[in-house]
Structures are given as C-alpha cells and as structure tokens.
Amino acid sequence: LEIIFRRGMAAVRQLWRRSSVAWLPSRGASGAFNGCCRLIQRNYSSLSKESAGKALEHCVELVKRYEYEQYCCAQLAPNGAWAPLITLRAFNIETARIKDKSSTPEIGQIRLHWWEDALDALYKGEESADLLKQPVTAMMYVLLRRYHLPKELFQEILRARSRDLSSQPPDSISELVQYADSTQGCLLDLGLHTLTMVDQDFKIAHEAVRHAGRCAGLVTLIRATPYLSFPVYFNNIYI
C-alpha cells in the first residue's frame, strides 16, 4: 500500500509541474454557481434552465453533506469545471449510499439496476420526464449533453457498487486496489474528461488521476472500516 501511495503522489507532482491547464481557484460557491456554471445557461429539450438550476442546488447540498472535503476541493477547480465535478460527486454519493439505504442485498441490486437503466436511457437520449425529476439524473442529463464522457467508466463504478452489496471481502491486495481504482479512480477520470487539455498533458493527467484515485479509494476504505463493520453494512470490511 505504501508503494501505491508513493506512486500516486509522484504522478500528481509530475502533473502539477508539467500541466498547461490553468489551475486557478474559482470564485467560491456562490460565484461558481452564478458565473462559472455554464451547464445550466440554456434550456434543453427535456429540461428547463430553472429545473436544471434546482437540480444543481440539490447536488451541491448533497456533496456538502456527505463529501464536504470534495465540496471544498471543487471550489479550487478551473472556471467552468465546478458544476461537472459537483454532479459527478453527487452521482458517486447516490450510488455509494445504495448499500446504506438497502435492508438486503437484493433490494440494493434493484436500486443498482435502476441506475443502470437510467444511464442507458441518458446515453441513448431516451430520458423520460419521470427520470428527470430525480435531481442527480437531471444534472447527469445536462452533463452528458455537454461532454463526451465514457459510459464504461460509469458502468465500472456501478459494478464496484454491486460488490459493496456482497459480504465477501477482497481476496488480495490486488483486488482491493482494483476496487479503489473502479470507484475513486473512475470518478477522477470522468472529471478529467470535463477539462480541456492538450494530448500530452491529458496522458500525464490520466496516469496521475488513476494513481490518485487508488490512493483516495484506499484512504476512504481505511476511514470507513469502523462503520463498515456494522451489520447494516452486511459486515463488509475491506481492509
């Protein structure tokens, strides 16, 4: 694990030195919402600007409540990247909390299937009015109409969340690292796809975010160990 952490930090330091992206702080929560959020500046065919604004407000409150450190990090994102990052973190929270809200693994699988169907509908452009009533899926609808985000990254996250519903812990360190990569690594990778970068910088950044994602995922599991030991989490201890 120490080697993984060291590799992650080295990759991030290399990105910081070489990236040409202007990593400038945004103008804070209110400024980012009013000035930097280009996602909701026009009406969409299935969602009005007002509805998108309310959906974004919901996502902001969700991230502030459950991932406050990620909310703080989002304030340092380049102008225009704030709302996409908030939306992705809200998606992570909704899918990660499926286990918390499910009394049995079977109920959890039903909720996961709902998200799989929702993603299919959003990528096919077949979203329904009922689907867009859910604030996170509404913002996902807006996000996917501005950025070409790889669907397989979302699918990999959902597969990892399906594993959360099992009481079988990882059999090896390699499986544990793969789980961290499939959750936090994929989330950071999706965030990277919302930034404009030259090809060379993207390759460096891609390597850095996957290493950083593994580190963040492992730290999250270590922090969550006392809570994952409770029966409500199906005694799912990863570390």
mmCIF file of C-alpha atoms in Angstrom:
data_model
loop_
_atom_site.group_PDB
_atom_site.id
_atom_site.type_symbol
_atom_site.label_atom_id
_atom_site.label_comp_id
_atom_site.label_asym_id
_atom_site.label_seq_id
_atom_site.Cartn_x
_atom_site.Cartn_y
_atom_site.Cartn_z
ATOM 1 C CA LEU A 1 0.000 0.000 0.000
ATOM 2 C CA GLU A 2 2.866 2.373 0.768
ATOM 3 C CA ILE A 3 4.213 1.862 -2.757
ATOM 4 C CA ILE A 4 0.795 2.693 -4.222
ATOM 5 C CA PHE A 5 0.582 5.904 -2.209
ATOM 6 C CA ARG A 6 4.087 6.952 -3.238
ATOM 7 C CA ARG A 7 3.349 6.325 -6.919
ATOM 8 C CA GLY A 8 0.168 8.341 -6.668
ATOM 9 C CA MET A 9 1.886 11.332 -5.087
ATOM 10 C CA ALA A 10 4.743 11.188 -7.617
ATOM 11 C CA ALA A 11 2.280 11.174 -10.537
ATOM 12 C CA VAL A 12 0.356 14.123 -9.114
ATOM 13 C CA ARG A 13 3.565 16.115 -8.573
ATOM 14 C CA GLN A 14 4.601 15.433 -12.181
ATOM 15 C CA LEU A 15 1.210 16.634 -13.440
ATOM 16 C CA TRP A 16 1.451 19.763 -11.316
ATOM 17 C CA ARG A 17 4.867 20.644 -12.782
ATOM 18 C CA ARG A 18 4.067 19.935 -16.438
ATOM 19 C CA SER A 19 0.371 20.600 -16.955
ATOM 20 C CA SER A 20 -0.527 23.681 -19.001
ATOM 21 C CA VAL A 21 -4.034 23.812 -17.529
ATOM 22 C CA ALA A 22 -4.730 26.999 -15.582
ATOM 23 C CA TRP A 23 -5.438 25.544 -12.162
ATOM 24 C CA LEU A 24 -6.877 28.781 -10.817
ATOM 25 C CA PRO A 25 -9.300 28.913 -7.896
ATOM 26 C CA SER A 26 -12.891 29.591 -8.826
ATOM 27 C CA ARG A 27 -14.829 32.397 -7.226
ATOM 28 C CA GLY A 28 -16.223 30.377 -4.335
ATOM 29 C CA ALA A 29 -19.504 28.520 -4.065
ATOM 30 C CA SER A 30 -21.849 31.374 -4.945
ATOM 31 C CA GLY A 31 -19.590 32.780 -7.644
ATOM 32 C CA ALA A 32 -19.064 29.369 -9.193
ATOM 33 C CA PHE A 33 -22.789 28.712 -9.156
ATOM 34 C CA ASN A 34 -23.763 32.038 -10.696
ATOM 35 C CA GLY A 35 -20.842 32.739 -13.005
ATOM 36 C CA CYS A 36 -18.942 29.529 -13.769
ATOM 37 C CA CYS A 37 -21.811 27.117 -14.189
ATOM 38 C CA ARG A 38 -22.196 27.072 -17.947
ATOM 39 C CA LEU A 39 -24.092 23.789 -17.835
ATOM 40 C CA ILE A 40 -27.402 25.417 -16.952
ATOM 41 C CA GLN A 41 -27.256 28.615 -19.013
ATOM 42 C CA ARG A 42 -29.761 27.454 -21.599
ATOM 43 C CA ASN A 43 -32.937 25.429 -21.873
ATOM 44 C CA TYR A 44 -32.659 21.828 -23.016
ATOM 45 C CA SER A 45 -35.281 19.933 -24.955
ATOM 46 C CA SER A 46 -36.375 17.929 -21.914
ATOM 47 C CA LEU A 47 -35.241 20.178 -19.045
ATOM 48 C CA SER A 48 -35.661 23.892 -18.443
ATOM 49 C CA LYS A 49 -32.887 26.123 -17.144
ATOM 50 C CA GLU A 50 -34.863 26.650 -13.932
ATOM 51 C CA SER A 51 -35.237 22.916 -13.340
ATOM 52 C CA ALA A 52 -31.536 22.381 -14.016
ATOM 53 C CA GLY A 53 -30.697 25.102 -11.507
ATOM 54 C CA LYS A 54 -32.782 23.435 -8.813
ATOM 55 C CA ALA A 55 -31.207 20.078 -9.624
ATOM 56 C CA LEU A 56 -27.741 21.569 -9.257
ATOM 57 C CA GLU A 57 -28.661 23.124 -5.925
ATOM 58 C CA HIS A 58 -29.712 19.675 -4.721
ATOM 59 C CA CYS A 59 -26.406 18.166 -5.868
ATOM 60 C CA VAL A 60 -24.453 20.904 -4.082
ATOM 61 C CA GLU A 61 -26.257 20.248 -0.804
ATOM 62 C CA LEU A 62 -25.739 16.514 -1.222
ATOM 63 C CA VAL A 63 -21.988 16.884 -1.687
ATOM 64 C CA LYS A 64 -21.685 19.394 1.151
ATOM 65 C CA ARG A 65 -23.448 16.973 3.499
ATOM 66 C CA TYR A 66 -21.738 13.691 2.616
ATOM 67 C CA GLU A 67 -18.409 14.639 0.982
ATOM 68 C CA TYR A 68 -17.550 18.027 2.388
ATOM 69 C CA GLU A 69 -13.843 17.673 1.616
ATOM 70 C CA GLN A 70 -14.735 17.035 -2.046
ATOM 71 C CA TYR A 71 -17.008 20.068 -1.996
ATOM 72 C CA CYS A 72 -14.081 22.182 -0.765
ATOM 73 C CA CYS A 73 -11.803 20.742 -3.455
ATOM 74 C CA ALA A 74 -14.353 21.609 -6.133
ATOM 75 C CA GLN A 75 -14.022 25.286 -5.190
ATOM 76 C CA LEU A 76 -10.437 25.140 -6.489
ATOM 77 C CA ALA A 77 -11.430 23.735 -9.862
ATOM 78 C CA PRO A 78 -10.816 25.753 -13.053
ATOM 79 C CA ASN A 79 -13.644 28.069 -14.052
ATOM 80 C CA GLY A 80 -16.407 26.095 -15.727
ATOM 81 C CA ALA A 81 -15.430 22.772 -14.151
ATOM 82 C CA TRP A 82 -17.180 23.314 -10.837
ATOM 83 C CA ALA A 83 -20.676 22.140 -11.777
ATOM 84 C CA PRO A 84 -19.472 18.996 -13.628
ATOM 85 C CA LEU A 85 -17.365 17.946 -10.634
ATOM 86 C CA ILE A 86 -20.241 18.541 -8.227
ATOM 87 C CA THR A 87 -22.528 16.473 -10.463
ATOM 88 C CA LEU A 88 -20.071 13.569 -10.608
ATOM 89 C CA ARG A 89 -19.604 13.592 -6.834
ATOM 90 C CA ALA A 90 -23.386 13.614 -6.373
ATOM 91 C CA PHE A 91 -23.622 10.567 -8.642
ATOM 92 C CA ASN A 92 -20.983 8.869 -6.502
ATOM 93 C CA ILE A 93 -22.891 9.632 -3.309
ATOM 94 C CA GLU A 94 -26.206 8.369 -4.664
ATOM 95 C CA THR A 95 -24.710 5.069 -5.827
ATOM 96 C CA ALA A 96 -22.455 4.592 -2.791
ATOM 97 C CA ARG A 97 -25.401 5.085 -0.425
ATOM 98 C CA ILE A 98 -27.410 2.316 -2.048
ATOM 99 C CA LYS A 99 -25.937 -0.101 0.478
ATOM 100 C CA ASP A 100 -26.839 2.248 3.339
ATOM 101 C CA LYS A 101 -30.458 2.520 2.198
ATOM 102 C CA SER A 102 -30.995 -1.180 1.425
ATOM 103 C CA SER A 103 -32.035 -3.639 4.109
ATOM 104 C CA THR A 104 -30.969 -6.615 1.966
ATOM 105 C CA PRO A 105 -28.529 -7.115 -0.927
ATOM 106 C CA GLU A 106 -31.464 -7.974 -3.186
ATOM 107 C CA ILE A 107 -33.066 -4.565 -2.640
ATOM 108 C CA GLY A 108 -29.696 -2.969 -3.279
ATOM 109 C CA GLN A 109 -29.408 -4.784 -6.610
ATOM 110 C CA ILE A 110 -32.813 -3.472 -7.659
ATOM 111 C CA ARG A 111 -31.651 0.075 -6.977
ATOM 112 C CA LEU A 112 -28.433 -0.521 -8.876
ATOM 113 C CA HIS A 113 -30.402 -1.829 -11.854
ATOM 114 C CA TRP A 114 -32.424 1.391 -11.772
ATOM 115 C CA TRP A 115 -29.198 3.379 -12.169
ATOM 116 C CA GLU A 116 -28.022 1.103 -14.957
ATOM 117 C CA ASP A 117 -31.295 1.642 -16.818
ATOM 118 C CA ALA A 118 -31.101 5.392 -16.140
ATOM 119 C CA LEU A 119 -27.603 5.572 -17.646
ATOM 120 C CA ASP A 120 -28.719 3.606 -20.712
ATOM 121 C CA ALA A 121 -31.638 5.975 -21.232
ATOM 122 C CA LEU A 122 -29.470 9.089 -20.812
ATOM 123 C CA TYR A 123 -26.833 7.883 -23.269
ATOM 124 C CA LYS A 124 -29.472 6.866 -25.815
ATOM 125 C CA GLY A 125 -31.320 10.175 -25.481
ATOM 126 C CA GLU A 126 -34.446 8.358 -24.305
ATOM 127 C CA GLU A 127 -34.811 10.090 -20.940
ATOM 128 C CA SER A 128 -38.340 10.324 -19.580
ATOM 129 C CA ALA A 129 -39.958 13.142 -17.613
ATOM 130 C CA ASP A 130 -40.030 10.922 -14.522
ATOM 131 C CA LEU A 131 -36.310 10.202 -14.844
ATOM 132 C CA LEU A 132 -35.507 13.911 -14.964
ATOM 133 C CA LYS A 133 -37.465 14.523 -11.777
ATOM 134 C CA GLN A 134 -34.574 12.926 -9.919
ATOM 135 C CA PRO A 135 -32.118 15.824 -9.377
ATOM 136 C CA VAL A 136 -28.911 13.844 -9.897
ATOM 137 C CA THR A 137 -30.099 12.189 -13.094
ATOM 138 C CA ALA A 138 -31.336 15.590 -14.275
ATOM 139 C CA MET A 139 -27.839 17.028 -13.864
ATOM 140 C CA MET A 140 -26.374 13.919 -15.483
ATOM 141 C CA TYR A 141 -28.645 14.619 -18.447
ATOM 142 C CA VAL A 142 -27.222 18.140 -18.713
ATOM 143 C CA LEU A 143 -23.651 16.920 -18.203
ATOM 144 C CA LEU A 144 -23.846 14.300 -20.949
ATOM 145 C CA ARG A 145 -25.119 16.854 -23.433
ATOM 146 C CA ARG A 146 -22.055 18.986 -22.997
ATOM 147 C CA TYR A 147 -19.276 16.435 -22.511
ATOM 148 C CA HIS A 148 -18.450 13.124 -24.173
ATOM 149 C CA LEU A 149 -17.918 11.056 -21.040
ATOM 150 C CA PRO A 150 -17.026 7.366 -21.490
ATOM 151 C CA LYS A 151 -20.027 5.281 -20.495
ATOM 152 C CA GLU A 152 -17.795 2.388 -19.466
ATOM 153 C CA LEU A 153 -16.401 4.449 -16.581
ATOM 154 C CA PHE A 154 -19.888 4.887 -15.111
ATOM 155 C CA GLN A 155 -20.557 1.196 -15.656
ATOM 156 C CA GLU A 156 -17.339 0.260 -13.861
ATOM 157 C CA ILE A 157 -18.415 2.346 -10.865
ATOM 158 C CA LEU A 158 -21.776 0.578 -10.759
ATOM 159 C CA ARG A 159 -20.080 -2.825 -10.923
ATOM 160 C CA ALA A 160 -17.942 -1.821 -7.953
ATOM 161 C CA ARG A 161 -21.054 -0.712 -6.076
ATOM 162 C CA SER A 162 -22.579 -4.088 -6.799
ATOM 163 C CA ARG A 163 -19.632 -5.625 -4.981
ATOM 164 C CA ASP A 164 -20.442 -3.433 -1.988
ATOM 165 C CA LEU A 165 -23.637 -5.422 -1.570
ATOM 166 C CA SER A 166 -21.689 -8.649 -1.098
ATOM 167 C CA SER A 167 -20.292 -9.750 2.253
ATOM 168 C CA GLN A 168 -17.266 -11.283 0.524
ATOM 169 C CA PRO A 169 -14.162 -9.128 1.139
ATOM 170 C CA PRO A 170 -11.409 -8.801 -1.494
ATOM 171 C CA ASP A 171 -9.198 -11.888 -1.649
ATOM 172 C CA SER A 172 -5.968 -9.967 -2.190
ATOM 173 C CA ILE A 173 -4.340 -6.540 -2.161
ATOM 174 C CA SER A 174 -4.620 -6.501 -5.950
ATOM 175 C CA GLU A 175 -8.402 -6.865 -5.764
ATOM 176 C CA LEU A 176 -8.549 -4.170 -3.100
ATOM 177 C CA VAL A 177 -6.575 -1.756 -5.274
ATOM 178 C CA GLN A 178 -8.783 -2.627 -8.254
ATOM 179 C CA TYR A 179 -11.872 -1.746 -6.206
ATOM 180 C CA ALA A 180 -10.362 1.626 -5.283
ATOM 181 C CA ASP A 181 -9.490 2.236 -8.933
ATOM 182 C CA SER A 182 -13.005 1.276 -10.050
ATOM 183 C CA THR A 183 -14.583 3.811 -7.706
ATOM 184 C CA GLN A 184 -12.441 6.868 -6.988
ATOM 185 C CA GLY A 185 -10.149 6.278 -9.966
ATOM 186 C CA CYS A 186 -13.057 6.257 -12.401
ATOM 187 C CA LEU A 187 -14.603 9.336 -10.783
ATOM 188 C CA LEU A 188 -11.405 11.348 -11.153
ATOM 189 C CA ASP A 189 -11.050 10.044 -14.706
ATOM 190 C CA LEU A 190 -14.540 11.289 -15.546
ATOM 191 C CA GLY A 191 -13.707 14.667 -14.036
ATOM 192 C CA LEU A 192 -10.598 14.823 -16.196
ATOM 193 C CA HIS A 193 -12.751 14.405 -19.310
ATOM 194 C CA THR A 194 -14.543 17.663 -18.485
ATOM 195 C CA LEU A 195 -11.294 19.662 -18.779
ATOM 196 C CA THR A 196 -9.740 20.989 -21.971
ATOM 197 C CA MET A 197 -6.160 19.767 -22.244
ATOM 198 C CA VAL A 198 -3.630 19.100 -24.970
ATOM 199 C CA ASP A 199 -2.976 15.438 -25.732
ATOM 200 C CA GLN A 200 0.391 15.287 -23.970
ATOM 201 C CA ASP A 201 -0.968 16.823 -20.796
ATOM 202 C CA PHE A 202 -4.018 14.552 -20.908
ATOM 203 C CA LYS A 203 -1.827 11.443 -20.935
ATOM 204 C CA ILE A 204 0.125 12.692 -17.928
ATOM 205 C CA ALA A 205 -3.047 13.740 -16.136
ATOM 206 C CA HIS A 206 -4.766 10.433 -16.869
ATOM 207 C CA GLU A 207 -1.971 8.485 -15.215
ATOM 208 C CA ALA A 208 -1.947 10.886 -12.278
ATOM 209 C CA VAL A 209 -5.687 10.774 -11.607
ATOM 210 C CA ARG A 210 -5.813 6.979 -11.709
ATOM 211 C CA HIS A 211 -2.954 6.773 -9.179
ATOM 212 C CA ALA A 212 -4.567 9.489 -7.062
ATOM 213 C CA GLY A 213 -7.916 7.696 -7.299
ATOM 214 C CA ARG A 214 -6.425 4.461 -5.990
ATOM 215 C CA CYS A 215 -4.897 6.367 -3.086
ATOM 216 C CA ALA A 216 -8.142 8.186 -2.329
ATOM 217 C CA GLY A 217 -10.132 4.965 -2.548
ATOM 218 C CA LEU A 218 -7.845 3.144 -0.138
ATOM 219 C CA VAL A 219 -7.887 6.035 2.325
ATOM 220 C CA THR A 220 -11.688 6.121 2.138
ATOM 221 C CA LEU A 221 -11.875 2.413 2.938
ATOM 222 C CA ILE A 222 -9.495 2.793 5.865
ATOM 223 C CA ARG A 223 -11.546 5.678 7.250
ATOM 224 C CA ALA A 224 -14.790 3.744 6.783
ATOM 225 C CA THR A 225 -13.644 0.498 8.424
ATOM 226 C CA PRO A 226 -15.333 1.175 11.820
ATOM 227 C CA TYR A 227 -18.651 1.861 10.054
ATOM 228 C CA LEU A 228 -18.452 -0.998 7.567
ATOM 229 C CA SER A 229 -18.211 -3.461 10.453
ATOM 230 C CA PHE A 230 -21.827 -2.821 11.477
ATOM 231 C CA PRO A 231 -24.477 -5.388 10.399
ATOM 232 C CA VAL A 232 -26.350 -2.713 8.426
ATOM 233 C CA TYR A 233 -23.394 -2.747 6.029
ATOM 234 C CA PHE A 234 -23.557 -6.544 5.817
ATOM 235 C CA ASN A 235 -20.230 -6.700 7.781
ATOM 236 C CA ASN A 236 -18.434 -5.687 4.599
ATOM 237 C CA ILE A 237 -14.896 -4.930 5.839
ATOM 238 C CA TYR A 238 -12.425 -4.306 3.016
ATOM 239 C CA ILE A 239 -9.208 -3.654 4.947
#
